[in-house]
Coordinates of C-alpha atoms and ligand atoms in Angstrom, one line a residue:
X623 CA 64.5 -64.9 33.2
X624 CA 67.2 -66.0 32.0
X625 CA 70.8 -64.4 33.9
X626 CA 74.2 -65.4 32.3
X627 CA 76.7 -65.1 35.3
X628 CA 80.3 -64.7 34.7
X629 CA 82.7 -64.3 37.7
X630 CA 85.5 -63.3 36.5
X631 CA 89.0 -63.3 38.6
X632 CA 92.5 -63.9 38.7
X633 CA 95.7 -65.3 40.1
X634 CA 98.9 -63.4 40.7
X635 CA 102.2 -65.6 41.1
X636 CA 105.9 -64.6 40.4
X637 CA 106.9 -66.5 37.3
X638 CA 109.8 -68.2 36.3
X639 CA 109.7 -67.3 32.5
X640 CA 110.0 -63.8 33.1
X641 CA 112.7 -63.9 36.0
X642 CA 109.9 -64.0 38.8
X643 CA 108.6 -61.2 37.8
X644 CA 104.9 -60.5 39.2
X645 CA 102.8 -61.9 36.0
X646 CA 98.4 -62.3 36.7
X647 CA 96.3 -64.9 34.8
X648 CA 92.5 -64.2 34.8
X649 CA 90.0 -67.4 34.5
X650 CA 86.1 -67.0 34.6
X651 CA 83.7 -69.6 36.2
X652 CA 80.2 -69.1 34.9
X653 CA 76.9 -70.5 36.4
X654 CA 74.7 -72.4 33.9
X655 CA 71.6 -70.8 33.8
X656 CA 69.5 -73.6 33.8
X657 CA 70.7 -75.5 36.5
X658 CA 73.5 -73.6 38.8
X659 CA 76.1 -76.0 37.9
X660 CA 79.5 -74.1 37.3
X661 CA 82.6 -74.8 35.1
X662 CA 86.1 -73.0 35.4
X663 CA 87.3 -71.3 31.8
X664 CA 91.2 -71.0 31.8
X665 CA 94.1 -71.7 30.8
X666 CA 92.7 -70.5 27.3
X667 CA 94.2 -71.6 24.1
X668 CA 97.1 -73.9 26.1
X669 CA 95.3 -76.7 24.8
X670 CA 95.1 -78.1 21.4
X671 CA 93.7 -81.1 19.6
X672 CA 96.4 -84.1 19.1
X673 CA 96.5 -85.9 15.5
X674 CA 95.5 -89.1 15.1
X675 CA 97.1 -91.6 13.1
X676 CA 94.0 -93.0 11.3
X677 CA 95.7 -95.4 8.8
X678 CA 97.6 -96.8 11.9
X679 CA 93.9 -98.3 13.1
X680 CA 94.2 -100.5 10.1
X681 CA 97.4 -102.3 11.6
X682 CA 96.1 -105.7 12.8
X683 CA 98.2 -105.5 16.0
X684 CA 96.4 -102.3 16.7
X685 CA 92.9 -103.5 15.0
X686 CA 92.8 -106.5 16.7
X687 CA 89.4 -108.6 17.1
X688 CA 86.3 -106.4 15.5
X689 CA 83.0 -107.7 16.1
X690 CA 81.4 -105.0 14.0
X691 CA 83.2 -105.5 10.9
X692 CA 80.8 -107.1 8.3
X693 CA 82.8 -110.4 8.2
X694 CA 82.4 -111.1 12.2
X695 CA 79.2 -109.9 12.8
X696 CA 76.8 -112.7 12.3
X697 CA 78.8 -114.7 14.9
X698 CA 79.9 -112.0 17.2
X699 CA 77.1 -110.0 17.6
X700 CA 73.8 -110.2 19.6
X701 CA 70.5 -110.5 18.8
X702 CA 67.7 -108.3 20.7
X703 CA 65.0 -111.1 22.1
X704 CA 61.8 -111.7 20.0
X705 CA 59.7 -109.4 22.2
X706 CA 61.6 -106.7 21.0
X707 CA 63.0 -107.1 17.7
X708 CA 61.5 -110.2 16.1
X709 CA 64.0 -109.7 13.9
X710 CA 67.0 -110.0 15.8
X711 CA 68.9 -107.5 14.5
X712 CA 67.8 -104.7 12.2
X713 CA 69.4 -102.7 9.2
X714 CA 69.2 -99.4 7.0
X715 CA 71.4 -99.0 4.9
X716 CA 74.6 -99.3 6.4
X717 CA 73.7 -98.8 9.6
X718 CA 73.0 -102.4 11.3
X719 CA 71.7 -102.3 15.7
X720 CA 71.9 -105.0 18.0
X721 CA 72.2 -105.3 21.5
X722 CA 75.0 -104.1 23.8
X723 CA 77.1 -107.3 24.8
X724 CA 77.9 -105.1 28.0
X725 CA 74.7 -103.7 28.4
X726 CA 74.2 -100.4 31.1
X727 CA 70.8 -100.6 31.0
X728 CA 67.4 -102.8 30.2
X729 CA 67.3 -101.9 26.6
X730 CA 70.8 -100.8 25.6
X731 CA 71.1 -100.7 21.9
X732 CA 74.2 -100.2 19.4
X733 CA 74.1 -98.7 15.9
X734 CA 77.0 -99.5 13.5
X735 CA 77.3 -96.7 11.2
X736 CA 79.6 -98.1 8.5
X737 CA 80.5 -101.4 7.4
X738 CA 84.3 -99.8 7.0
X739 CA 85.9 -100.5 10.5
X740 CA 87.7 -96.7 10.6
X741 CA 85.7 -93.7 9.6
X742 CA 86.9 -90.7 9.4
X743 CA 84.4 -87.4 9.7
X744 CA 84.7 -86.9 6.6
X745 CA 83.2 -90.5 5.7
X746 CA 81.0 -89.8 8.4
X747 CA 78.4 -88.6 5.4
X748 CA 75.1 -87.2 5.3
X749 CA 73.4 -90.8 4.1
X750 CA 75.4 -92.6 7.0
X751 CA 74.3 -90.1 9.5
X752 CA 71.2 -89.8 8.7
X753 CA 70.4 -93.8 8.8
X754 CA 72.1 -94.1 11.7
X755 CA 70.2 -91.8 13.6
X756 CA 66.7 -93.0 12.0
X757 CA 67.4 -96.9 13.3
X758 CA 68.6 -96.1 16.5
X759 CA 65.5 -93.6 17.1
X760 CA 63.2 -95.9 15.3
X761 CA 65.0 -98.4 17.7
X762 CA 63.6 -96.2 20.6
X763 CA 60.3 -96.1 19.2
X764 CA 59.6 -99.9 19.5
X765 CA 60.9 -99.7 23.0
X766 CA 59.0 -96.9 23.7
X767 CA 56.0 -99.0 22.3
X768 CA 56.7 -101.5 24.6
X769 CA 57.6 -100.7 27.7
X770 CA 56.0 -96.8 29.0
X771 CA 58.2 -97.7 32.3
X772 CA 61.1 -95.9 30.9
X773 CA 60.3 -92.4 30.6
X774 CA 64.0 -91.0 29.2
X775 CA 65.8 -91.4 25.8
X776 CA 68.7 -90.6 24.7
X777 CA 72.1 -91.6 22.1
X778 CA 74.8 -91.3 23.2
X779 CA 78.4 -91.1 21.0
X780 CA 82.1 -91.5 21.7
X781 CA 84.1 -91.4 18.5
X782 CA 87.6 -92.8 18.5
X783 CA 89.6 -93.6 21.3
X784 CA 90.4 -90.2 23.3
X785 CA 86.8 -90.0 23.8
X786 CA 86.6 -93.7 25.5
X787 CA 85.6 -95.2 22.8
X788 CA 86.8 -98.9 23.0
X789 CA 86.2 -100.0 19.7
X790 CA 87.5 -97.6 16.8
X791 CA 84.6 -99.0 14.0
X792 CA 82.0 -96.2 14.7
X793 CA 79.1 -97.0 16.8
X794 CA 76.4 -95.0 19.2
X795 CA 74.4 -95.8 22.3
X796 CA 70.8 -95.8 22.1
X797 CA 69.3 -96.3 25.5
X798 CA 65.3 -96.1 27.3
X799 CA 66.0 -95.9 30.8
X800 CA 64.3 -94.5 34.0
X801 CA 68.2 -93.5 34.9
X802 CA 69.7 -90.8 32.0
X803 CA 72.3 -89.8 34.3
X804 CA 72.9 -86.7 37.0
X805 CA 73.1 -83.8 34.5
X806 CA 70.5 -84.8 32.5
X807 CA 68.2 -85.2 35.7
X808 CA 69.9 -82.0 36.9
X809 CA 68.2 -80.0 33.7
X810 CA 65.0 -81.7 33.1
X811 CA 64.0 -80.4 37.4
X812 CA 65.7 -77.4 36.5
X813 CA 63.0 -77.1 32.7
X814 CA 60.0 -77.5 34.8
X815 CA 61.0 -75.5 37.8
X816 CA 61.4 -72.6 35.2
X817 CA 58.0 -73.6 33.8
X818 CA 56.5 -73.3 36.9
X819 CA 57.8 -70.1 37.8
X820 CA 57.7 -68.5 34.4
X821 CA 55.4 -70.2 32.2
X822 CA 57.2 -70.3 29.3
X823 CA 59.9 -73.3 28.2
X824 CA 63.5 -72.4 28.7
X825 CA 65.0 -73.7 26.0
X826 CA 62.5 -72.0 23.7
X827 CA 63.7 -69.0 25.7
X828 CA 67.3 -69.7 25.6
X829 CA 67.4 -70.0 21.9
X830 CA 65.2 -66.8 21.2
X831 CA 67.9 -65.3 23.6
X832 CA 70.8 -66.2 22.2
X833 CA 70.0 -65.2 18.9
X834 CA 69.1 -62.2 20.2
X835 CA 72.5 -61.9 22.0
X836 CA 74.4 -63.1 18.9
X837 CA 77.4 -63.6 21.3
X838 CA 76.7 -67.4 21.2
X839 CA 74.1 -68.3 18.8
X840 CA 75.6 -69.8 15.8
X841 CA 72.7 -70.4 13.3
X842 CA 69.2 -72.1 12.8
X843 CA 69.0 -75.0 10.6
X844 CA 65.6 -75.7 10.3
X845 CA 64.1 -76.7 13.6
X846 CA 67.5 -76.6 15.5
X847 CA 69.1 -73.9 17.1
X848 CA 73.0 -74.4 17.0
X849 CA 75.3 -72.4 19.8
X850 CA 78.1 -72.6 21.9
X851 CA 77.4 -73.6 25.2
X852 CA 77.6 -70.9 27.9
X853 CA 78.6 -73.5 30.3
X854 CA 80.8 -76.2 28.0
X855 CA 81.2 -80.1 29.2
X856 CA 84.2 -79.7 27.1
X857 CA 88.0 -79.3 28.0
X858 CA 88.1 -78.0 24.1
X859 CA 84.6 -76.3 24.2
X860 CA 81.0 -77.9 23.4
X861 CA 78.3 -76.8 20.8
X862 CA 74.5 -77.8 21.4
X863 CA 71.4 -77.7 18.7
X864 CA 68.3 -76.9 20.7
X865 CA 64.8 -78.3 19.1
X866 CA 62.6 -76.1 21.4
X867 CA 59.5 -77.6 19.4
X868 CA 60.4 -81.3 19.8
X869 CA 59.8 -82.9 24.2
X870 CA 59.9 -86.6 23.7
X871 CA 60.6 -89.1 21.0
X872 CA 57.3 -88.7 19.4
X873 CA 57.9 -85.6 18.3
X874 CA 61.0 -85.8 16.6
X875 CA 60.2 -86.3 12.8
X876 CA 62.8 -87.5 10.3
X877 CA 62.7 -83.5 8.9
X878 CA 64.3 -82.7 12.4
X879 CA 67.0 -86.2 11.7
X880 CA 68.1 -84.1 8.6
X881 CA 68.3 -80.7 10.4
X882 CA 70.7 -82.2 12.5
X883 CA 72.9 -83.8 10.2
X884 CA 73.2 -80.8 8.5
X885 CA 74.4 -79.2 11.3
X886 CA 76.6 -81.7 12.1
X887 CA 78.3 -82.1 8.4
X888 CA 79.0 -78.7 9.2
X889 CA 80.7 -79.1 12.9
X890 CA 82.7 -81.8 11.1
X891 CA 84.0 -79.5 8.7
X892 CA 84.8 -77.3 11.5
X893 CA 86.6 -80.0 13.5
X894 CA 88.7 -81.2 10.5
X895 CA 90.0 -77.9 10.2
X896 CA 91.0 -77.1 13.7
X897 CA 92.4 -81.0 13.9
X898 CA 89.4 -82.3 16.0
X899 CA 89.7 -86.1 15.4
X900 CA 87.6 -87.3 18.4
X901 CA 84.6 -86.2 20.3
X902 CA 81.4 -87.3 22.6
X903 CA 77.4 -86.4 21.4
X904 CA 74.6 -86.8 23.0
X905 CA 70.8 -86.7 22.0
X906 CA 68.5 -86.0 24.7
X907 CA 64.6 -86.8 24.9
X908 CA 62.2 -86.0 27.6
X909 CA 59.6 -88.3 28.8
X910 CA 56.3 -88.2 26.8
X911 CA 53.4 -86.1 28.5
X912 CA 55.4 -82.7 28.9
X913 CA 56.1 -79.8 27.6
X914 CA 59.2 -78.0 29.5
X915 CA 62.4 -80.1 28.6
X916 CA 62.9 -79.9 24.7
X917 CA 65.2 -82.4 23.0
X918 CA 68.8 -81.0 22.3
X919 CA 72.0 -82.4 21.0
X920 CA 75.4 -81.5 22.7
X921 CA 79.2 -82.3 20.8
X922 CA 82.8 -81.9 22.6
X923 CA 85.8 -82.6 20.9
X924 CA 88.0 -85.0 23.3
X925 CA 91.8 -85.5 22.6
X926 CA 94.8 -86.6 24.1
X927 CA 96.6 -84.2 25.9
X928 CA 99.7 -85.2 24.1
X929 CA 100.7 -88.1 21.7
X930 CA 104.0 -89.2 24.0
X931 CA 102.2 -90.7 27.1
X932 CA 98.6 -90.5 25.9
X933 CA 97.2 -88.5 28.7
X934 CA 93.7 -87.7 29.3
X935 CA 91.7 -85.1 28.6
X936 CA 90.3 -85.0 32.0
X937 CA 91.2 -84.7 35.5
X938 CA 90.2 -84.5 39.1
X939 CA 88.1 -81.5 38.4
X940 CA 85.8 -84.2 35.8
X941 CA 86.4 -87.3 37.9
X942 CA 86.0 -86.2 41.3
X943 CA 84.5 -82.8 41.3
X944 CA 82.4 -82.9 39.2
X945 CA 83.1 -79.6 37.5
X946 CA 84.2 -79.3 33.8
X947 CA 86.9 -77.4 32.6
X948 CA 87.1 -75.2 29.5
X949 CA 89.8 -73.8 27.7
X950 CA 87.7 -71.7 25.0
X951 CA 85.2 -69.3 26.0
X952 CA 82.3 -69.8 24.1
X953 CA 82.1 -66.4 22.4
X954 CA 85.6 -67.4 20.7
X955 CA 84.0 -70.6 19.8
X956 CA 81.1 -69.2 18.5
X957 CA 83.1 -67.0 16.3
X958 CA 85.0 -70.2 14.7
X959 CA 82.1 -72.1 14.1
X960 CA 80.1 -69.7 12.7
X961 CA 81.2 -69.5 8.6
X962 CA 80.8 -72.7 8.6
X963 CA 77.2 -72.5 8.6
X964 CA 76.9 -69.5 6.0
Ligands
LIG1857 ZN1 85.5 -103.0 12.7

């Protein structure tokens, strides 16, 4: 049912660091099962996650004007309309969600996840995560409530600047919209053509396969199934928790909230060690009345390329083609992440 394609090839050149002597570098592109979308795997290990100067966000030429630090945000913050939050705002714990000044869709909601303006995954802890996550989905909820128009759910994450973050105080995206963007549409066609065709869920599938394989397959936590991608989004590699039991909002219970922030305390221990400082997440809901696209979460580390001119992470192949670019196989990645959940 499930076919993991690798084609695996390779380029000969006459290279200068070995006085043009014939040298061959072999790359993979590999076909996501799910939906035929391919990514190119080379250039493996060339890349490596660039330190960021943390304390150096503090620096009020660098800070500059924070509208979610606690002392600016009854001013410079929005307030959702009475229809949808009588309240205005709303707060737990730490975690405070208003409206997106810039917003990219009807209800566009942000959740600030500490009242300290830089966070670093390590202060990213278990209590912060977890109300974050519960307001913004509870957020969802009340939309959901209110308007059954806007079938699609997600969060959505950039943390710290290489990841396009423009503001360093942490913060995610919580968004209802008939419009979750190509790859999301791409996979939830691609769940219920599989459905149709072979009566069973694919990402209930894929997870009883990749443990099975235990090439991939990193660990269950609960209800979530925790593996490296076979096809990464990620320059640096991407790790995704499958909840084959949860479809649409509804189903997500705060047990499954705490399954996944103990998965993620543990990809944060795992990117502190390999010097990850930045990354995008996602959290990805189907519409209500189906059973063939199960929510999952997906994490790549982002980085500068270097520190000197601040280059990007991506390129043409992201921007224009369309096609991501991985310099980690998964297996390797698999293989790093993996203690960490023991
Ligand atoms: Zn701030």
């Amino acid at each position: 049912m499930i076919e993991f394609r690798k084609v695996e090839s390779e380029s000969t050149f006459l290279d200068p660091r070995k006085g043009f002597a014939p040298t061959t570098v072999r790359f993979q592109v590999r076909v996501d099962p799910l939906t035929g979308r391919t990514c190119h795997f080379s250039h493996f290990g060339a890349i490596k996650p660039q330190k960021l100067d943390l304390a150096g966000y503090h620096d009020p030429a660098v800070k500059g004007f924070c509208p979610f630090c606690p002392e600016h945000r009854e001013k410079a913050t929005p307030r959702f309309t009475p229809d949808i939050v009588p309240e205005g705002r709303l707060t737990q714990g730490e975690a405070f969600i208003i409206p997106n000044l810039f917003p990219y869709d009807i209800h566009s909601g942000v959740v600030v996840m500490s009242d300290d303006h830089v966070v670093g995954l390590r202060e990213l802890t278990r209590e912060r995560l977890r109300n974050a996550f519960a307001l913004g989905i509870g957020f969802l909820r009340r939309i959901a409530a209110t308007n059954g128009s806007l079938p699609y759910h997600l969060m959505t994450w950039n943390y710290m600047p290489p990841s396009g973050g423009g503001l360093v105080h942490p913060h995610q995206q919580y968004f209802a919209t008939a419009h979750p963007g190509n790859q999301f549409m791409d996979e939830l066609s691609a769940s219920q053509r599989f459905a149709e065709r072979y009566r069973q869920n694919y990402w209930y599938v894929l997870a009883r396969r990749e443990a099975a394989d235990n090439e991939r397959y990193i660990a269950r936590l609960g209800s979530g199934h925790w593996m490296a991608s076979f096809v990464s989004l990620g320059l640096l590699g991407e790790v995704m928790c499958v909840f084959p039991e949860v479809f649409s909002l509804d189903d997500f219970t705060d047990d499954d909230i705490d399954d996944l922030v103990a998965g993620l305390e543990r990809v944060f221990r795992y990117y502190e060690d390999a010097g990850v400082f930045s990354f995008n997440a996602s959290l990805s809901f189907g519409p209500s009345d189906q059973e063939h696209f199960s929510c999952y979460f997906r994490i790549v580390p982002r980085t500068f390329l270097n520190t000197r001119d601040f280059a990007p992470d991506l390129n043409f192949f992201q921007a224009i083609l369309s096609e991501p670019i991985c310099v980690v196989l998964p297996e390797d990645l698999c293989r790093e992440v993996k203690p960490y959940f023991k």
